[in-house]
Structures are given as C-alpha cells and as structure tokens.
CSV table of C-alpha atoms in Angstrom, one decimal:
chain,number,residue,atom,x,y,z
A,1,UNK,CA,-7.6,23.6,31.5
A,2,UNK,CA,-9.0,25.7,28.6
A,3,UNK,CA,-10.6,22.6,27.1
A,4,UNK,CA,-14.1,22.9,25.9
A,5,UNK,CA,-16.6,20.2,27.2
A,6,UNK,CA,-16.6,17.1,25.0
A,7,UNK,CA,-20.2,17.7,23.9
A,8,UNK,CA,-19.8,21.3,22.8
A,9,UNK,CA,-20.5,21.8,19.0
A,10,UNK,CA,-17.1,23.6,18.7
A,11,UNK,CA,-15.4,20.6,20.2
A,12,UNK,CA,-17.1,18.2,17.7
A,13,UNK,CA,-16.1,20.5,14.9
A,14,UNK,CA,-12.5,20.5,16.1
A,15,UNK,CA,-12.5,16.7,16.5
A,16,UNK,CA,-13.9,16.3,12.9
A,17,UNK,CA,-11.3,18.6,11.5
A,18,UNK,CA,-8.4,16.9,13.4
A,19,UNK,CA,-9.7,13.4,12.4
A,20,UNK,CA,-10.1,14.6,8.8
A,21,UNK,CA,-6.5,15.7,8.7
A,22,UNK,CA,-5.3,12.5,10.4
A,23,UNK,CA,-7.3,10.4,8.0
A,24,UNK,CA,-5.9,12.1,4.9
A,25,UNK,CA,-2.5,12.1,6.4
A,26,UNK,CA,-2.5,8.4,7.1
A,27,UNK,CA,-4.1,7.5,3.7
A,28,UNK,CA,-1.5,9.6,1.8
A,29,UNK,CA,1.3,8.2,4.0
A,30,UNK,CA,0.2,4.8,3.0
A,31,UNK,CA,0.3,5.6,-0.7
A,32,UNK,CA,3.6,7.5,-0.7
A,33,UNK,CA,5.3,4.8,1.4
A,34,UNK,CA,4.1,2.0,-0.8
A,35,UNK,CA,5.2,3.9,-3.9
A,36,UNK,CA,8.6,4.8,-2.3
A,37,UNK,CA,9.1,1.1,-1.5
A,38,UNK,CA,10.3,0.5,-5.0
A,39,UNK,CA,13.5,2.4,-4.3
A,40,UNK,CA,14.5,-0.3,-1.7
A,41,UNK,CA,17.9,-1.8,-2.2
A,42,UNK,CA,16.6,-5.4,-1.6
A,43,UNK,CA,13.2,-7.1,-1.8
A,44,UNK,CA,13.5,-7.7,1.9
A,45,UNK,CA,13.7,-3.9,2.6
A,46,UNK,CA,10.9,-3.3,0.1
A,47,UNK,CA,8.6,-5.6,2.1
A,48,UNK,CA,9.6,-3.8,5.3
A,49,UNK,CA,8.6,-0.5,3.9
A,50,UNK,CA,5.3,-2.0,2.5
A,51,UNK,CA,4.5,-3.3,6.0
A,52,UNK,CA,5.0,0.2,7.4
A,53,UNK,CA,2.6,1.4,4.7
A,54,UNK,CA,0.0,-1.2,5.6
A,55,UNK,CA,0.1,0.0,9.2
A,56,UNK,CA,-0.7,3.5,8.0
A,57,UNK,CA,-3.8,2.2,6.1
A,58,UNK,CA,-4.9,0.4,9.3
A,59,UNK,CA,-4.7,3.8,11.1
A,60,UNK,CA,-6.7,5.4,8.3
A,61,UNK,CA,-9.4,2.8,8.9
A,62,UNK,CA,-9.4,3.4,12.7
A,63,UNK,CA,-9.8,7.1,12.1
A,64,UNK,CA,-12.6,6.6,9.5
A,65,UNK,CA,-14.5,4.4,11.9
A,66,UNK,CA,-14.4,7.1,14.6
A,67,UNK,CA,-15.6,9.7,12.1
A,68,UNK,CA,-18.4,7.4,11.1
A,69,UNK,CA,-19.4,7.1,14.8
A,70,UNK,CA,-19.4,10.9,15.0
A,71,UNK,CA,-21.8,11.0,12.0
A,72,UNK,CA,-19.1,12.7,9.8
A,73,UNK,CA,-18.5,11.6,6.2
A,74,UNK,CA,-14.8,10.7,6.0
A,75,UNK,CA,-14.4,12.1,2.5
A,76,UNK,CA,-15.9,15.5,3.6
A,77,UNK,CA,-13.7,15.5,6.6
A,78,UNK,CA,-10.5,14.8,4.5
A,79,UNK,CA,-11.1,17.1,1.6
A,80,UNK,CA,-10.0,20.4,3.2
A,81,UNK,CA,-6.6,18.9,4.0
A,82,UNK,CA,-6.0,17.3,0.6
A,83,UNK,CA,-4.2,20.3,-1.0
A,84,UNK,CA,-1.8,21.0,1.8
A,85,UNK,CA,-0.9,17.3,2.4
A,86,UNK,CA,-0.5,16.7,-1.3
A,87,UNK,CA,1.6,19.9,-1.5
A,88,UNK,CA,3.8,18.7,1.3
A,89,UNK,CA,4.4,15.4,-0.5
A,90,UNK,CA,5.1,17.0,-3.8
A,91,UNK,CA,7.7,19.3,-2.2
A,92,UNK,CA,9.4,16.4,-0.3
A,93,UNK,CA,9.8,13.6,-2.9
A,94,UNK,CA,12.6,11.3,-1.6
A,95,UNK,CA,15.3,10.8,-4.2
A,96,UNK,CA,16.4,7.4,-2.8
A,97,UNK,CA,15.8,4.7,-0.3
A,98,UNK,CA,17.6,6.6,2.6
A,99,UNK,CA,15.5,9.7,2.1
A,100,UNK,CA,12.4,7.6,2.0
A,101,UNK,CA,13.3,5.9,5.2
A,102,UNK,CA,14.1,9.2,6.9
A,103,UNK,CA,10.9,10.8,5.7
A,104,UNK,CA,8.9,7.8,7.0
A,105,UNK,CA,10.6,8.0,10.3
A,106,UNK,CA,10.3,11.8,10.7
A,107,UNK,CA,6.6,12.0,9.7
A,108,UNK,CA,5.8,9.0,11.8
A,109,UNK,CA,7.3,10.4,14.9
A,110,UNK,CA,6.2,14.0,14.4
A,111,UNK,CA,2.6,12.9,13.7
A,112,UNK,CA,2.7,10.8,16.8
A,113,UNK,CA,3.9,13.7,19.0
A,114,UNK,CA,1.3,15.9,17.4
A,115,UNK,CA,-1.5,13.5,18.2
A,116,UNK,CA,-0.3,13.2,21.8
A,117,UNK,CA,-0.2,17.0,22.2
A,118,UNK,CA,-3.8,17.6,20.9
A,119,UNK,CA,-5.2,14.5,22.7
A,120,UNK,CA,-6.3,16.4,25.8
A,121,UNK,CA,-8.5,18.6,23.6
A,122,UNK,CA,-10.5,15.6,22.3
A,123,UNK,CA,-13.5,13.8,23.7
A,124,UNK,CA,-12.8,10.5,25.5
A,125,UNK,CA,-13.7,8.1,22.7
A,126,UNK,CA,-11.6,10.0,20.1
A,127,UNK,CA,-8.7,10.2,22.6
A,128,UNK,CA,-8.9,6.4,23.1
A,129,UNK,CA,-8.7,5.9,19.4
A,130,UNK,CA,-5.7,8.2,19.1
A,131,UNK,CA,-4.0,6.3,22.0
A,132,UNK,CA,-4.8,3.0,20.2
A,133,UNK,CA,-3.1,4.2,17.0
A,134,UNK,CA,-0.1,5.4,18.9
A,135,UNK,CA,0.2,2.1,20.8
A,136,UNK,CA,-0.2,0.0,17.6
A,137,UNK,CA,2.5,1.9,15.8
A,138,UNK,CA,5.2,-0.8,15.3
A,139,UNK,CA,6.8,1.2,12.5
A,140,UNK,CA,8.8,3.7,14.4
A,141,UNK,CA,11.4,1.4,16.0
A,142,UNK,CA,11.7,-0.5,12.7
A,143,UNK,CA,12.4,2.7,10.8
A,144,UNK,CA,14.8,3.9,13.5
A,145,UNK,CA,16.7,0.6,13.4
A,146,UNK,CA,17.0,0.7,9.6
A,147,UNK,CA,18.2,4.3,9.7
A,148,UNK,CA,20.8,3.6,12.3
A,149,UNK,CA,22.1,0.7,10.4
A,150,UNK,CA,22.3,2.8,7.2
A,151,UNK,CA,24.1,5.6,8.9
A,152,UNK,CA,26.6,3.2,10.5
A,153,UNK,CA,27.4,1.7,7.1
A,154,UNK,CA,27.9,5.0,5.3
A,155,UNK,CA,29.0,7.9,7.6
A,156,UNK,CA,28.8,10.4,4.7
A,157,UNK,CA,25.0,9.9,4.7
A,158,UNK,CA,24.7,11.9,8.0
A,159,UNK,CA,25.2,15.4,6.5
A,160,UNK,CA,22.8,14.7,3.6
A,161,UNK,CA,20.1,13.3,5.9
A,162,UNK,CA,20.6,16.2,8.4
A,163,UNK,CA,19.7,18.7,5.7
A,164,UNK,CA,16.9,16.4,4.4
A,165,UNK,CA,15.2,15.9,7.8
A,166,UNK,CA,15.5,19.7,8.5
A,167,UNK,CA,13.7,20.4,5.3
A,168,UNK,CA,11.0,17.8,6.0
A,169,UNK,CA,10.2,19.4,9.4
A,170,UNK,CA,10.2,22.9,7.9
A,171,UNK,CA,7.8,21.8,5.1
A,172,UNK,CA,5.6,19.9,7.5
A,173,UNK,CA,5.2,22.9,9.9
A,174,UNK,CA,4.6,25.3,7.0
A,175,UNK,CA,1.8,23.1,5.7
A,176,UNK,CA,0.4,22.6,9.2
A,177,UNK,CA,0.3,26.4,9.7
A,178,UNK,CA,-1.4,26.8,6.3
A,179,UNK,CA,-4.2,24.5,7.4
A,180,UNK,CA,-4.3,26.6,10.6
A,181,UNK,CA,-5.6,24.7,13.6
A,182,UNK,CA,-6.4,27.8,15.6
A,183,UNK,CA,-7.5,25.9,18.6
A,184,UNK,CA,-4.1,24.2,19.0
A,185,UNK,CA,-2.1,25.7,21.8
A,186,UNK,CA,0.7,28.0,20.7
A,187,UNK,CA,3.4,25.9,22.5
A,188,UNK,CA,2.7,22.8,20.4
A,189,UNK,CA,4.9,23.7,17.4
A,190,UNK,CA,8.1,24.5,19.4
A,191,UNK,CA,7.6,21.4,21.4
A,192,UNK,CA,7.2,19.3,18.3
A,193,UNK,CA,10.4,20.8,16.8
A,194,UNK,CA,12.3,20.2,20.0
A,195,UNK,CA,11.2,16.5,20.3
A,196,UNK,CA,12.1,16.1,16.6
A,197,UNK,CA,15.6,17.7,17.2
A,198,UNK,CA,16.2,15.4,20.1
A,199,UNK,CA,15.4,12.3,17.9
A,200,UNK,CA,17.7,13.5,15.1
A,201,UNK,CA,20.6,14.0,17.5
A,202,UNK,CA,20.0,10.5,18.9
A,203,UNK,CA,20.4,9.2,15.3
A,204,UNK,CA,23.7,11.0,14.9
A,205,UNK,CA,22.3,13.8,12.7
A,206,UNK,CA,22.7,17.5,13.3
A,207,UNK,CA,19.3,19.0,14.0
B,1,UNK,CA,-2.7,-38.3,-11.7
B,2,UNK,CA,0.9,-37.5,-12.8
B,3,UNK,CA,1.5,-35.6,-9.6
B,4,UNK,CA,4.9,-36.2,-7.9
B,5,UNK,CA,4.7,-37.1,-4.2
B,6,UNK,CA,4.6,-34.1,-1.9
B,7,UNK,CA,8.0,-34.9,-0.4
B,8,UNK,CA,9.9,-35.3,-3.6
B,9,UNK,CA,12.7,-32.8,-4.0
B,10,UNK,CA,11.3,-31.8,-7.4
B,11,UNK,CA,8.0,-31.1,-5.8
B,12,UNK,CA,9.6,-28.8,-3.2
B,13,UNK,CA,11.5,-27.0,-5.9
B,14,UNK,CA,8.2,-26.5,-7.8
B,15,UNK,CA,6.4,-25.3,-4.7
B,16,UNK,CA,9.3,-22.9,-3.9
B,17,UNK,CA,9.2,-21.5,-7.5
B,18,UNK,CA,5.4,-21.2,-7.5
B,19,UNK,CA,5.4,-19.6,-4.1
B,20,UNK,CA,8.2,-17.2,-5.2
B,21,UNK,CA,6.2,-16.1,-8.2
B,22,UNK,CA,3.1,-15.7,-6.1
B,23,UNK,CA,5.0,-13.7,-3.4
B,24,UNK,CA,6.5,-11.3,-5.9
B,25,UNK,CA,3.2,-11.1,-7.8
B,26,UNK,CA,1.3,-10.2,-4.6
B,27,UNK,CA,4.0,-7.7,-3.4
B,28,UNK,CA,4.1,-5.9,-6.7
B,29,UNK,CA,0.3,-6.0,-7.0
B,30,UNK,CA,0.2,-4.3,-3.6
B,31,UNK,CA,2.6,-1.6,-4.8
B,32,UNK,CA,0.9,-1.0,-8.2
B,33,UNK,CA,-2.6,-0.9,-6.8
B,34,UNK,CA,-1.6,1.6,-4.0
B,35,UNK,CA,0.2,3.8,-6.5
B,36,UNK,CA,-2.7,3.6,-9.0
B,37,UNK,CA,-5.1,4.5,-6.3
B,38,UNK,CA,-4.2,8.2,-6.8
B,39,UNK,CA,-6.1,8.2,-10.1
B,40,UNK,CA,-9.4,7.5,-8.2
B,41,UNK,CA,-12.1,10.0,-8.9
B,42,UNK,CA,-13.1,10.4,-5.2
B,43,UNK,CA,-11.3,9.9,-2.0
B,44,UNK,CA,-13.8,7.2,-1.2
B,45,UNK,CA,-12.8,5.2,-4.3
B,46,UNK,CA,-9.2,5.8,-3.5
B,47,UNK,CA,-9.7,4.1,-0.1
B,48,UNK,CA,-11.4,1.2,-1.8
B,49,UNK,CA,-8.5,0.5,-4.1
B,50,UNK,CA,-6.0,0.9,-1.2
B,51,UNK,CA,-8.0,-1.7,0.8
B,52,UNK,CA,-7.7,-4.1,-2.2
B,53,UNK,CA,-3.9,-3.3,-2.2
B,54,UNK,CA,-3.7,-4.1,1.5
B,55,UNK,CA,-5.3,-7.5,1.0
B,56,UNK,CA,-2.6,-8.2,-1.6
B,57,UNK,CA,0.1,-7.5,1.0
B,58,UNK,CA,-1.7,-9.8,3.4
B,59,UNK,CA,-1.4,-12.5,0.7
B,60,UNK,CA,2.3,-11.8,0.3
B,61,UNK,CA,2.7,-12.3,4.0
B,62,UNK,CA,0.9,-15.6,3.9
B,63,UNK,CA,3.0,-16.9,1.1
B,64,UNK,CA,6.2,-15.6,2.8
B,65,UNK,CA,5.3,-17.5,5.9
B,66,UNK,CA,4.8,-20.7,3.9
B,67,UNK,CA,8.2,-20.2,2.2
B,68,UNK,CA,9.8,-19.7,5.6
B,69,UNK,CA,8.2,-23.0,6.8
B,70,UNK,CA,9.8,-24.7,3.8
B,71,UNK,CA,13.1,-23.2,4.7
B,72,UNK,CA,13.3,-21.1,1.6
B,73,UNK,CA,14.4,-17.5,1.7
B,74,UNK,CA,11.5,-15.4,0.4
B,75,UNK,CA,13.8,-13.0,-1.4
B,76,UNK,CA,15.7,-15.8,-3.2
B,77,UNK,CA,12.4,-17.3,-4.2
B,78,UNK,CA,11.1,-14.0,-5.6
B,79,UNK,CA,14.2,-12.8,-7.5
B,80,UNK,CA,13.8,-15.0,-10.6
B,81,UNK,CA,10.4,-13.6,-11.2
B,82,UNK,CA,11.1,-9.9,-10.6
B,83,UNK,CA,12.1,-9.1,-14.3
B,84,UNK,CA,9.0,-10.6,-15.9
B,85,UNK,CA,6.5,-9.3,-13.3
B,86,UNK,CA,8.1,-5.8,-13.5
B,87,UNK,CA,8.1,-6.0,-17.2
B,88,UNK,CA,4.4,-7.0,-17.2
B,89,UNK,CA,3.6,-3.9,-15.1
B,90,UNK,CA,5.7,-1.6,-17.2
B,91,UNK,CA,3.8,-2.7,-20.3
B,92,UNK,CA,0.4,-2.4,-18.7
B,93,UNK,CA,0.4,1.0,-16.9
B,94,UNK,CA,-3.2,2.0,-16.5
B,95,UNK,CA,-3.9,5.5,-17.9
B,96,UNK,CA,-6.9,6.2,-15.7
B,97,UNK,CA,-9.1,4.9,-12.9
B,98,UNK,CA,-11.1,2.6,-15.1
B,99,UNK,CA,-8.1,0.9,-16.5
B,100,UNK,CA,-6.7,0.5,-13.0
B,101,UNK,CA,-9.9,-1.1,-11.8
B,102,UNK,CA,-10.1,-3.4,-14.8
B,103,UNK,CA,-6.4,-4.4,-14.4
B,104,UNK,CA,-6.9,-5.1,-10.7
B,105,UNK,CA,-10.0,-7.2,-11.5
B,106,UNK,CA,-8.4,-9.1,-14.3
B,107,UNK,CA,-5.2,-9.9,-12.5
B,108,UNK,CA,-7.0,-10.8,-9.3
B,109,UNK,CA,-9.3,-13.3,-11.0
B,110,UNK,CA,-6.7,-14.8,-13.4
B,111,UNK,CA,-4.3,-15.2,-10.5
B,112,UNK,CA,-7.0,-16.9,-8.5
B,113,UNK,CA,-7.8,-19.3,-11.3
B,114,UNK,CA,-4.1,-20.0,-11.8
B,115,UNK,CA,-3.6,-20.8,-8.2
B,116,UNK,CA,-6.6,-23.1,-8.3
B,117,UNK,CA,-5.3,-24.9,-11.3
B,118,UNK,CA,-1.9,-25.7,-9.9
B,119,UNK,CA,-3.1,-26.5,-6.4
B,120,UNK,CA,-3.4,-30.2,-7.1
B,121,UNK,CA,0.4,-30.3,-7.8
B,122,UNK,CA,1.2,-28.8,-4.4
B,123,UNK,CA,1.8,-30.5,-1.0
B,124,UNK,CA,-1.1,-30.3,1.4
B,125,UNK,CA,0.1,-27.4,3.6
B,126,UNK,CA,0.9,-25.2,0.6
B,127,UNK,CA,-2.5,-26.2,-0.9
B,128,UNK,CA,-4.2,-25.1,2.3
B,129,UNK,CA,-2.4,-21.8,2.2
B,130,UNK,CA,-3.4,-21.2,-1.4
B,131,UNK,CA,-7.0,-22.1,-0.5
B,132,UNK,CA,-6.9,-19.7,2.4
B,133,UNK,CA,-5.7,-16.9,0.1
B,134,UNK,CA,-8.5,-17.6,-2.4
B,135,UNK,CA,-11.1,-17.7,0.4
B,136,UNK,CA,-9.9,-14.5,2.0
B,137,UNK,CA,-10.0,-12.6,-1.3
B,138,UNK,CA,-12.7,-10.0,-0.7
B,139,UNK,CA,-11.4,-7.8,-3.5
B,140,UNK,CA,-12.9,-9.6,-6.5
B,141,UNK,CA,-16.6,-8.9,-5.9
B,142,UNK,CA,-15.8,-5.3,-4.9
B,143,UNK,CA,-13.8,-4.7,-8.1
B,144,UNK,CA,-16.5,-6.4,-10.2
B,145,UNK,CA,-19.2,-4.2,-8.6
B,146,UNK,CA,-17.2,-1.0,-9.3
B,147,UNK,CA,-16.6,-2.0,-12.9
B,148,UNK,CA,-20.2,-2.8,-13.5
B,149,UNK,CA,-21.3,0.5,-12.1
B,150,UNK,CA,-18.7,2.4,-14.2
B,151,UNK,CA,-19.8,0.6,-17.4
B,152,UNK,CA,-23.5,1.3,-16.6
B,153,UNK,CA,-22.7,5.0,-16.2
B,154,UNK,CA,-20.6,5.3,-19.4
B,155,UNK,CA,-21.5,2.8,-22.2
B,156,UNK,CA,-18.6,4.1,-24.3
B,157,UNK,CA,-16.2,2.7,-21.8
B,158,UNK,CA,-17.0,-0.9,-22.9
B,159,UNK,CA,-15.1,-0.8,-26.1
B,160,UNK,CA,-12.0,0.8,-24.5
B,161,UNK,CA,-12.0,-1.7,-21.6
B,162,UNK,CA,-12.5,-4.7,-24.0
B,163,UNK,CA,-9.3,-3.8,-25.8
B,164,UNK,CA,-7.5,-3.1,-22.5
B,165,UNK,CA,-8.5,-6.4,-20.8
B,166,UNK,CA,-7.5,-8.3,-23.9
B,167,UNK,CA,-4.1,-6.7,-23.8
B,168,UNK,CA,-3.8,-7.4,-20.1
B,169,UNK,CA,-4.4,-11.1,-20.6
B,170,UNK,CA,-2.1,-11.3,-23.6
B,171,UNK,CA,0.7,-9.7,-21.7
B,172,UNK,CA,0.1,-11.8,-18.6
B,173,UNK,CA,0.3,-15.0,-20.5
B,174,UNK,CA,3.4,-13.9,-22.5
B,175,UNK,CA,5.2,-13.1,-19.2
B,176,UNK,CA,4.0,-16.4,-17.6
B,177,UNK,CA,5.4,-18.3,-20.6
B,178,UNK,CA,8.7,-16.4,-20.4
B,179,UNK,CA,9.0,-17.6,-16.8
B,180,UNK,CA,8.1,-21.1,-18.0
B,181,UNK,CA,6.5,-23.3,-15.5
B,182,UNK,CA,7.3,-26.5,-17.4
B,183,UNK,CA,5.5,-28.6,-14.9
B,184,UNK,CA,2.2,-26.8,-15.3
B,185,UNK,CA,-0.1,-28.9,-17.4
B,186,UNK,CA,-0.6,-27.8,-21.0
B,187,UNK,CA,-4.3,-27.2,-20.7
B,188,UNK,CA,-4.0,-24.6,-17.9
B,189,UNK,CA,-3.4,-21.7,-20.2
B,190,UNK,CA,-6.4,-22.2,-22.5
B,191,UNK,CA,-8.6,-22.8,-19.4
B,192,UNK,CA,-7.4,-19.6,-17.9
B,193,UNK,CA,-8.1,-17.7,-21.1
B,194,UNK,CA,-11.6,-19.2,-21.3
B,195,UNK,CA,-12.5,-18.4,-17.7
B,196,UNK,CA,-11.3,-14.9,-18.3
B,197,UNK,CA,-13.3,-14.5,-21.4
B,198,UNK,CA,-16.4,-15.7,-19.6
B,199,UNK,CA,-16.0,-13.0,-16.9
B,200,UNK,CA,-15.4,-10.3,-19.5
B,201,UNK,CA,-18.6,-11.2,-21.3
B,202,UNK,CA,-20.5,-11.2,-18.0
B,203,UNK,CA,-19.3,-7.6,-17.5
B,204,UNK,CA,-20.6,-6.6,-20.9
B,205,UNK,CA,-17.2,-6.5,-22.6
B,206,UNK,CA,-16.3,-8.4,-25.8
B,207,UNK,CA,-13.6,-11.0,-25.0
C-alpha cells in the first residue's frame, strides 16, 4: 500500500518528524487555550476551556513518551516546527470567547483527522499511541456543544464565525504546506478540507 | 482551641470562602503559569512550567469537587476573590523566565503554608482534601531545583530575585488582607512571612 516497512530508517525519520509536529502542536495548543480562557464570559466557561487545555498537555506527554521510546529527543523533534506553528497562532489570535471556542474546535477536529489519515504510515506502537490520543479526546464534543449553544443564542454570530473558521483552515493548511510533509499522500489535504466543511455546515456555518 | 464545630453554619461559610479563594487562586495560577511558560529559554523548560501549571488545574478540580459536595456553586464561591487575585497578578507580571520561576515557587510555597495554617479550622473532609493537595504537589521541589541551578549559573541574578520575591510576598499579603479572612488567627501572617524568608535564604537570596 505504498507504506515503507516500520523498521526502515526513512520510516523512523518520518515518525520522528510527525511526532515532533504533534508534540509542538499539542504543547502550543495547551498554552494558547489556557491563555485564551481569560476571555471566557463566566468562570464556569473559563474552567471548561482550561480543562480542554489540560487534555492537550496530556497528549503532549503521550507523544513525548513515544519519542523517548524511539530514542528521539523531544525538543530536537519539536524545534523544526516551532516557527510555523507559532506563526499560525500569531496570525489567528482570537478576538473574543466565540473565536477562541471556534478555533479550539476547528484545530482539534482537523488535527484529529490529520492524525487518522497519516496513521497507516506509522509503525504499530506509534499508531497505537495516536489512536489512544484520538480516543481520549473528550474536548471535541464539549467544544461543539458550547459552539452550538452560542450560535443558537446569537444568530448573527454565524456569519462572523463562518469567515473566521474559513481563515483558520486556510492558515492551518498554508503552515502545514510550509512544513512540507512530502511523504503525506496528496489526497490528504482535500480530504481534511472536506471533513472540516462538513462539520462547519453541521454547526450551521457556511463552509 | 477556639475552633468552631465542623457543622456550625459559620464554619461552613468559612470553608466555602476559603475554598473559593483556593479555587480561584489555583485556576488563575494555572493560567498565569501556562502563559508565562512562553518565556522559557528552551522547549524543555517550557514543558516543565506547563506541567506545574497542569498540577494547579488538578488542584482546582479537587477544590471544586469539595465545594460541590458542600452544595456550594464553585463560581459563586470564586467570584468574591477574582478582583484581588487578578489585581495581584496584574501587579506582579514576571518580566522573564527567572521571575516566572521565582513567582511560581514563592506562590506555591506560601499558598501551601497558608493552607496548612488554616487546616485546623476546617471540617475533616475539607482538611483531608487540603492535605491531599499539599501531598500531591510535585511542583515545589522542581521549581526550587530550577531556581538553584539558575542562581548557580548567574550570581548576579540573586540581587534581582531578592527584590522580586520581596515584592511578591508584599503584594500577596496586601491582597490577602484586602480580602480579609477575619477568622484567620493573627499570627498566621507573620508565620507565613517567616517561613518564606527562611526559604529565600536557603536559595541564597536576601529576605
């Protein structure tokens, strides 16, 4: 199926790169979410967003543990991805609670789809770790529920969040291309965009 | 010893207030620490500070659970303390990684001493919860170790951090007085200051 054997050096290199990107993605998602939490309209909502952030840090630790098993230094693995991930976050600073929520939801679900789509290219232990992360992600339904409730309360929000989520996806794909995972199959990006569009429509946004 | 019985209404009120202050203190410590983590000189140090932050969120959840058991809404319990805690953080924004570390260490250890000193005034279940938080606090030795290593590498740091930690304690006590726990024994504050001074001297700072 075009997949290199799990013990090939190229394969280990790919896994280390993918895990490095995941690790830094999760670590910075943790930081941004916990910083964004201060926009929350109530202390209750604030704690919800913090809980989502903490889940991201747990993912970071799972990825780190796998990198350590592979004998790869987590910092070395993350560094190549720091500029593009930071750049993405700089270009997509939420201006309020609703944009924070939508960003968390979009990044959460797109990352999860991305992990699923590259999983077949990974060795078994790494694939198991990725599956464990996806299974443990309690954040997505919580975020979706909060977004739905917000949209129901304020219908004018839909057009603003439609633009915002479109921009988020555009920036995310641009940064992902900059990093350039050459081994990722060409049909992954359109598939991610399509799954994203379906979720947005489900929320009542225009994709 | 001057302690009201655990089931007195006054006692429950006191516990709810103390738990509210703790809950908001831990939640905002989580946020500030994870935001400060971005100052870290390396991604490794950044993850260390994030891990300390996550421990604070776990404490927040423990306190929340106890408030729920007491039938007190966590948000209601926290709200009275939000202005003074936020004000404290606004007045003590760390300007770099060393100040973040020192702030985390000072707040961590002073809070722990405070919890210990008010414990005898709490009902048994709340006291157990406070003891569990203090026992689970893996952050303090990590922070102390990092501070010691930083001070050993750069001896000029000591005078700057001496001033900084003195200011932190002053601001913390001012805010604590503003909140005004009238039921807290009068000797608690000087005892906290003394224990703090001892820890600073141990680090090689002037208290």
